[in-house]
PDB file of C-alpha atoms in Angstrom:
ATOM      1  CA  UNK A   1      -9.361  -1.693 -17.155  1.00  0.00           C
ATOM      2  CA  UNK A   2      -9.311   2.135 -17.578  1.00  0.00           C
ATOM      3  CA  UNK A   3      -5.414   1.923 -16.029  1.00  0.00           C
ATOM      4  CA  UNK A   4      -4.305  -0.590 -19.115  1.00  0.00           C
ATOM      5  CA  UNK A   5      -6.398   1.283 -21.682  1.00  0.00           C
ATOM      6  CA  UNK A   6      -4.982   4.681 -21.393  1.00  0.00           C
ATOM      7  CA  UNK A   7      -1.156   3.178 -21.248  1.00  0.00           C
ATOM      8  CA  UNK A   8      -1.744   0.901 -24.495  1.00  0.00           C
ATOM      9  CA  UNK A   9      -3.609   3.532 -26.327  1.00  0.00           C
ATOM     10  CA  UNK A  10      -0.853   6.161 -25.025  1.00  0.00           C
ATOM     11  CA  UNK A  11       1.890   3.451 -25.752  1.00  0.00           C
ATOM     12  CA  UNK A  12       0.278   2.862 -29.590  1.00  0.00           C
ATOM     13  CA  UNK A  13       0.298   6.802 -30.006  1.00  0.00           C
ATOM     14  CA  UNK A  14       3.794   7.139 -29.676  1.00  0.00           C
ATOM     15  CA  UNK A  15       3.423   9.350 -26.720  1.00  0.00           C
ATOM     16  CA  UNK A  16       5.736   9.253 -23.412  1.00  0.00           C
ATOM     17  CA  UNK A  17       3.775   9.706 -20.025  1.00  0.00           C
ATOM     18  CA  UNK A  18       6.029  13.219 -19.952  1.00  0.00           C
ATOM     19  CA  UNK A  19       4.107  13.747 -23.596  1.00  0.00           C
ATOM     20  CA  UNK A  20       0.356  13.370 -22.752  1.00  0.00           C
ATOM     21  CA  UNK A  21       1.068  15.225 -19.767  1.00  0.00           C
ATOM     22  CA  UNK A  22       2.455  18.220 -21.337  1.00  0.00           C
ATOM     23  CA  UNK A  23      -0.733  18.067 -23.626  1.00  0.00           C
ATOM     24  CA  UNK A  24      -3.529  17.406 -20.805  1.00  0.00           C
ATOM     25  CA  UNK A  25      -1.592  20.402 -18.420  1.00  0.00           C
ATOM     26  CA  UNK A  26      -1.117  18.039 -15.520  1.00  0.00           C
ATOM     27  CA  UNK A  27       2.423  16.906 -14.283  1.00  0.00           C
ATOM     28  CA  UNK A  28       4.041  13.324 -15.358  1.00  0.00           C
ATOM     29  CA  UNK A  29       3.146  11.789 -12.157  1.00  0.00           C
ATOM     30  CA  UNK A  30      -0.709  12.022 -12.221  1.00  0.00           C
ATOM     31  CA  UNK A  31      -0.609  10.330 -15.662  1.00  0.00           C
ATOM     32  CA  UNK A  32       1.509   7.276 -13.880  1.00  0.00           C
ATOM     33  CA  UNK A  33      -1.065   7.311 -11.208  1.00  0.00           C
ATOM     34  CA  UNK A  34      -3.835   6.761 -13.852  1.00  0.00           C
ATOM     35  CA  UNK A  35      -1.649   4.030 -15.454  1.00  0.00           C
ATOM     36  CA  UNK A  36      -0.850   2.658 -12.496  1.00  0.00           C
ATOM     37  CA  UNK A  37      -4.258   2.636 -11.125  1.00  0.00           C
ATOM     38  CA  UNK A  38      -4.133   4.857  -7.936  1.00  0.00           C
ATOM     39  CA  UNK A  39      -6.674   7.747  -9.184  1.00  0.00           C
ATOM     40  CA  UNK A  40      -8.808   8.156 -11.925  1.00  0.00           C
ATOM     41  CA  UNK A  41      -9.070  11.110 -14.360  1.00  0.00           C
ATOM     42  CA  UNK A  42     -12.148  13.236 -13.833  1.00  0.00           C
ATOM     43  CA  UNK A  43     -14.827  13.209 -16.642  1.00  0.00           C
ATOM     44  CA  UNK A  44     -13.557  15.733 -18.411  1.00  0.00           C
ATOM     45  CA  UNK A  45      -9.807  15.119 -18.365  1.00  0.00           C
ATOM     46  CA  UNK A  46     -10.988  11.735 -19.369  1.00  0.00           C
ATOM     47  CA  UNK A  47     -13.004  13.524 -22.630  1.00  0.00           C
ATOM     48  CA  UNK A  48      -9.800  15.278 -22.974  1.00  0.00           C
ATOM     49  CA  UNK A  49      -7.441  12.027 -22.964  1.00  0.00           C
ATOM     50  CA  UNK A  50      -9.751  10.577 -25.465  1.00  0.00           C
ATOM     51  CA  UNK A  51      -9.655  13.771 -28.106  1.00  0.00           C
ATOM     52  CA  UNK A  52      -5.350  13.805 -27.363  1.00  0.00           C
ATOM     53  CA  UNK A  53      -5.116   9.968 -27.836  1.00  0.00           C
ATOM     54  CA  UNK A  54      -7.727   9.961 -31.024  1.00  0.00           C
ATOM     55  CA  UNK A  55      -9.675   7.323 -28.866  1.00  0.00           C
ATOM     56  CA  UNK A  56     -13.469   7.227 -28.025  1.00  0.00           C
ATOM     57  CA  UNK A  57     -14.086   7.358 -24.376  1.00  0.00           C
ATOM     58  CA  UNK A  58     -16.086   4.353 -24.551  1.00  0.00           C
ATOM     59  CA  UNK A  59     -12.741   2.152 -25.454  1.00  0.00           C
ATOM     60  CA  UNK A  60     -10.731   4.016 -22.360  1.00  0.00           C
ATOM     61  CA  UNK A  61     -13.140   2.706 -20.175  1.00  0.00           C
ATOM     62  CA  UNK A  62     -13.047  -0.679 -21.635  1.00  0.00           C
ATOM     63  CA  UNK A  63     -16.837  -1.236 -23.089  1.00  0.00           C
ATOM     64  CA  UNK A  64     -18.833  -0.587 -26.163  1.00  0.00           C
ATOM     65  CA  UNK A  65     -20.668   2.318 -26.012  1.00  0.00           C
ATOM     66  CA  UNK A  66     -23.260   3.721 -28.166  1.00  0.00           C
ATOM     67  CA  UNK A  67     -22.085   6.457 -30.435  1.00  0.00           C
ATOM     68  CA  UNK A  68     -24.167   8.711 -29.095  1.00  0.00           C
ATOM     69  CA  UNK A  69     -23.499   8.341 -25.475  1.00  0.00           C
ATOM     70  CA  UNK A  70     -19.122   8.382 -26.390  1.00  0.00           C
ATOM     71  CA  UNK A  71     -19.171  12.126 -25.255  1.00  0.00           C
ATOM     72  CA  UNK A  72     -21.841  11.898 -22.839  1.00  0.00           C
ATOM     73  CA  UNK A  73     -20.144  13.300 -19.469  1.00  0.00           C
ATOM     74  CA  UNK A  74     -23.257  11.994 -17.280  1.00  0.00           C
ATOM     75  CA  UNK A  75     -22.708   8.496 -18.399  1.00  0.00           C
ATOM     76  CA  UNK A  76     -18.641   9.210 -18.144  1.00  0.00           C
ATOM     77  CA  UNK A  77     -19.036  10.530 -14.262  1.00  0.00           C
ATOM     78  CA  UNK A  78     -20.726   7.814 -13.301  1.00  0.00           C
ATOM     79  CA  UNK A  79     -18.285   5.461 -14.651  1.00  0.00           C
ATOM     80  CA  UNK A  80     -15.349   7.504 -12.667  1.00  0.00           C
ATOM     81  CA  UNK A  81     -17.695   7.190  -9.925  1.00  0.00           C
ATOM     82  CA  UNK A  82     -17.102   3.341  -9.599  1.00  0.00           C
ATOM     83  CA  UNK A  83     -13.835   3.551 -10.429  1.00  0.00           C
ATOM     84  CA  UNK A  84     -13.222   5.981  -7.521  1.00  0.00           C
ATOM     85  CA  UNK A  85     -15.482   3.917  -5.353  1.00  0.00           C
ATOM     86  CA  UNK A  86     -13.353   0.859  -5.642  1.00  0.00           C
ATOM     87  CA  UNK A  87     -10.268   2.394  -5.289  1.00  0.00           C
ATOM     88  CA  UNK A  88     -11.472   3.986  -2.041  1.00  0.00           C
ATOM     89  CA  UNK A  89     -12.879  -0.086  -0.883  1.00  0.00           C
ATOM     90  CA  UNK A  90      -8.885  -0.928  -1.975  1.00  0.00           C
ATOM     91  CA  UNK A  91      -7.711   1.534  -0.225  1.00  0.00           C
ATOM     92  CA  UNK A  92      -9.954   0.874   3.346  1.00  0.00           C
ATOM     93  CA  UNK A  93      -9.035  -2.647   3.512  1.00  0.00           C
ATOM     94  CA  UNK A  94      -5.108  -1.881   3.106  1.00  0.00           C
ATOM     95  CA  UNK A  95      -5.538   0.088   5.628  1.00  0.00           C
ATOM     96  CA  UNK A  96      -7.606  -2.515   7.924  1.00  0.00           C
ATOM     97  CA  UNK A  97      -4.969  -4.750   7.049  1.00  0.00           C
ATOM     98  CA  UNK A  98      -1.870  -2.618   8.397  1.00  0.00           C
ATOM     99  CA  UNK A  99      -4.517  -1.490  11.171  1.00  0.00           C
ATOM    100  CA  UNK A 100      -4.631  -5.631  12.500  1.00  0.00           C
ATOM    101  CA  UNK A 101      -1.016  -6.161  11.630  1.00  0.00           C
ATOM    102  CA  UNK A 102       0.389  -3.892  13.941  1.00  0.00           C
ATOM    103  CA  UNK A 103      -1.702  -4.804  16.429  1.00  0.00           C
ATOM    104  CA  UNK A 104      -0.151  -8.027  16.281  1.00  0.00           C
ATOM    105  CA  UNK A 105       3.250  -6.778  16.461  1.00  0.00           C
ATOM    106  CA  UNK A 106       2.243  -5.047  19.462  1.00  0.00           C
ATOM    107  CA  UNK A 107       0.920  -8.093  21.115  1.00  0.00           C
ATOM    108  CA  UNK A 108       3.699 -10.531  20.158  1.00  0.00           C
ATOM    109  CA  UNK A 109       6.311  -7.931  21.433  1.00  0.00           C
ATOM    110  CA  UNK A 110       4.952  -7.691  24.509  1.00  0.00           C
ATOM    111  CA  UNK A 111       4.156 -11.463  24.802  1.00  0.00           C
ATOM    112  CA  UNK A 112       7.638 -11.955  23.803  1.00  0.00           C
ATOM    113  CA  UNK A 113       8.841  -8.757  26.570  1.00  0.00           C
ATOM    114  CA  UNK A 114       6.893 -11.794  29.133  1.00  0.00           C
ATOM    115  CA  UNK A 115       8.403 -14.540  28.578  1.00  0.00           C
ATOM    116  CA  UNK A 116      11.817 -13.446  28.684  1.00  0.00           C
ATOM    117  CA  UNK A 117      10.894 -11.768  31.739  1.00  0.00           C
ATOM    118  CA  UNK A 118      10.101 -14.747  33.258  1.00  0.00           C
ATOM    119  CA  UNK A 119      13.313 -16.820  31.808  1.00  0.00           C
ATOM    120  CA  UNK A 120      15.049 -14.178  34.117  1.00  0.00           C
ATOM    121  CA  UNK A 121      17.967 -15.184  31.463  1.00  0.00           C
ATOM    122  CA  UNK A 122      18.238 -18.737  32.193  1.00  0.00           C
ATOM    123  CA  UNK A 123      21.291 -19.138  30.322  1.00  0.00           C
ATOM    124  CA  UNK A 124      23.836 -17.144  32.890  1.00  0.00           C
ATOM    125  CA  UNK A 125      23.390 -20.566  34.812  1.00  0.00           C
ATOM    126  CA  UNK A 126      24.779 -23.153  31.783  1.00  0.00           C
ATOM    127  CA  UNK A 127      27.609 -24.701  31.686  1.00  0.00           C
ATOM    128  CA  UNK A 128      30.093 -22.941  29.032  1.00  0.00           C
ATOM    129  CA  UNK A 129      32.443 -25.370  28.890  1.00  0.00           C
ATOM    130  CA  UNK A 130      30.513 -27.618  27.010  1.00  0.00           C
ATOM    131  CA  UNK A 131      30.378 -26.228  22.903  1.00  0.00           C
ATOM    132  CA  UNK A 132      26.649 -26.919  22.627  1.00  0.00           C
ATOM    133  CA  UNK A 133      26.024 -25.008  25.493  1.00  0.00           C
ATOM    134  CA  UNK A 134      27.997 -21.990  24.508  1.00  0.00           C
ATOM    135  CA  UNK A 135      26.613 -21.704  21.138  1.00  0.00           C
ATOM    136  CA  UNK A 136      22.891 -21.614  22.226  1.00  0.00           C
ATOM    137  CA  UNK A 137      24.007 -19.403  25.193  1.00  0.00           C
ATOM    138  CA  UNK A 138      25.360 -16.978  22.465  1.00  0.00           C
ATOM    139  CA  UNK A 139      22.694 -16.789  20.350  1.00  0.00           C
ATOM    140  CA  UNK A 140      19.636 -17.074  23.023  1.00  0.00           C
ATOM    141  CA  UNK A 141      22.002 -13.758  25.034  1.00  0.00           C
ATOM    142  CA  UNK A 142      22.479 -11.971  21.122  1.00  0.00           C
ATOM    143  CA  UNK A 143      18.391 -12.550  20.882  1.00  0.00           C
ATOM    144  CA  UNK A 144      17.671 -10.707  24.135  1.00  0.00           C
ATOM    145  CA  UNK A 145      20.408  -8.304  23.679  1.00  0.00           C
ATOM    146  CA  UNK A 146      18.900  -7.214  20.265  1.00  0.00           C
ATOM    147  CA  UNK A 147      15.347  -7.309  21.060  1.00  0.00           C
ATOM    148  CA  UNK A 148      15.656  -5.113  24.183  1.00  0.00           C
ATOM    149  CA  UNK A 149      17.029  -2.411  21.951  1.00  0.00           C
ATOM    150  CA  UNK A 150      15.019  -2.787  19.402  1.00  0.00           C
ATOM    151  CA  UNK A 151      11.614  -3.845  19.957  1.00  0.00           C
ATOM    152  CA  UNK A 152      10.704  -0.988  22.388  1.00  0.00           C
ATOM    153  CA  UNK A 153      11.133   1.475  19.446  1.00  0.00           C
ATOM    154  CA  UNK A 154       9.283  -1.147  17.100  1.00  0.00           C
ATOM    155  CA  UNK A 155       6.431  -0.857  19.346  1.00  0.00           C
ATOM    156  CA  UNK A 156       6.013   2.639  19.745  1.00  0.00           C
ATOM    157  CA  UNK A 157       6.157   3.097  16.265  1.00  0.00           C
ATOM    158  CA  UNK A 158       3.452   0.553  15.900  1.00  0.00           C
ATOM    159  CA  UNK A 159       1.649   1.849  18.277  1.00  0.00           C
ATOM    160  CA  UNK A 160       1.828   5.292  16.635  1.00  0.00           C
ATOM    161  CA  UNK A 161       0.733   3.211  13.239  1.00  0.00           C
ATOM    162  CA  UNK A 162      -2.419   1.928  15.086  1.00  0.00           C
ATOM    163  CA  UNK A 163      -3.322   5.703  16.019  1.00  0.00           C
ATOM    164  CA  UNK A 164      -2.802   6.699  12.137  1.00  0.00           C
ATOM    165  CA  UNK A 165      -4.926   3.484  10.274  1.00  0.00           C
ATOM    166  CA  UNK A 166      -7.852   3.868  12.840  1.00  0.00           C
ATOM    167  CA  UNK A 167     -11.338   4.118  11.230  1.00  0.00           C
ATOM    168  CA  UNK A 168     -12.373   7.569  11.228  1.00  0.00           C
ATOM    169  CA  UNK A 169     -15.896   7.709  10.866  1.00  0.00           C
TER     170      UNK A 169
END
């Protein structure tokens, strides 16, 4: 919610993400990670946004605040809080994701590394002189041809990608 709030409000304002950069101090792209929902603005950045934009806090973060709690940088840090919190959960299952996918690569490679292992390239036997027969033989030979080449350096890169999404505790 924060993410839409600050581009509409920004958007309403007149203001370019180059603008409300300028006036906060920070560079363009932290201002497209806010809108885009990739980090949060600390509390007071956020107090800041809201005295640039003319906007109470309490409508940046999307909810009706008392008056008297608009400014309140307690209440604001533990909204941020959540926010962060979230994006970090977001963040943990992409990686788990990209963790189990390339462990999958992995295995089909090598399942795939087996089986035409144990083909022994059955094709070098068939008889060419029939059409059928040379078109499969063409394709299943460009298959293995290409996948010898390539799929060794797909799998040590996925390999390396398994090392880098581990959980780190």
């Amino acid at each position: 919610m924060l993410k839409e709030n600050i581009k509409q409000v920004r958007k309403s304002k007149g203001l370019s993400q180059e603008e409300l950069a300028i006036k906060l101090n920070v560079v363009r792209q932290t201002v497209s990670k806010w809108e885009q929902g990739l980090s949060v603005p600390d509390s007071e950045l956020l107090v800041k946004i809201s005295e640039i934009l003319e906007t109470p806090v309490s409508t940046l973060l999307g909810e009706n605040i008392e008056e008297a709690k608009v400014n309140d940088l307690k209440v604001i840090s533990e909204k941020l809080e959540i926010i962060n919190l979230q994006l970090l959960q977001r963040k943990h299952t992409r990686r788990k994701w990209i963790h189990w996918i390339l462990i999958s690569l992995c295995i089909i490679i090598l399942l795939i590394f087996a089986v035409l292992f144990l083909l022994n390239s059955p094709y070098f036997s068939w008889d060419y002189n029939e059409p059928e027969n040379a078109v499969l033989g063409v394709i299943f030979h460009s298959f293995e041809w290409l996948f010898i080449r390539v799929a060794p350096i797909v799998f040590i890169v996925s390999i390396i990608g398994i090392v880098l999404t581990r959980k780190k505790d």
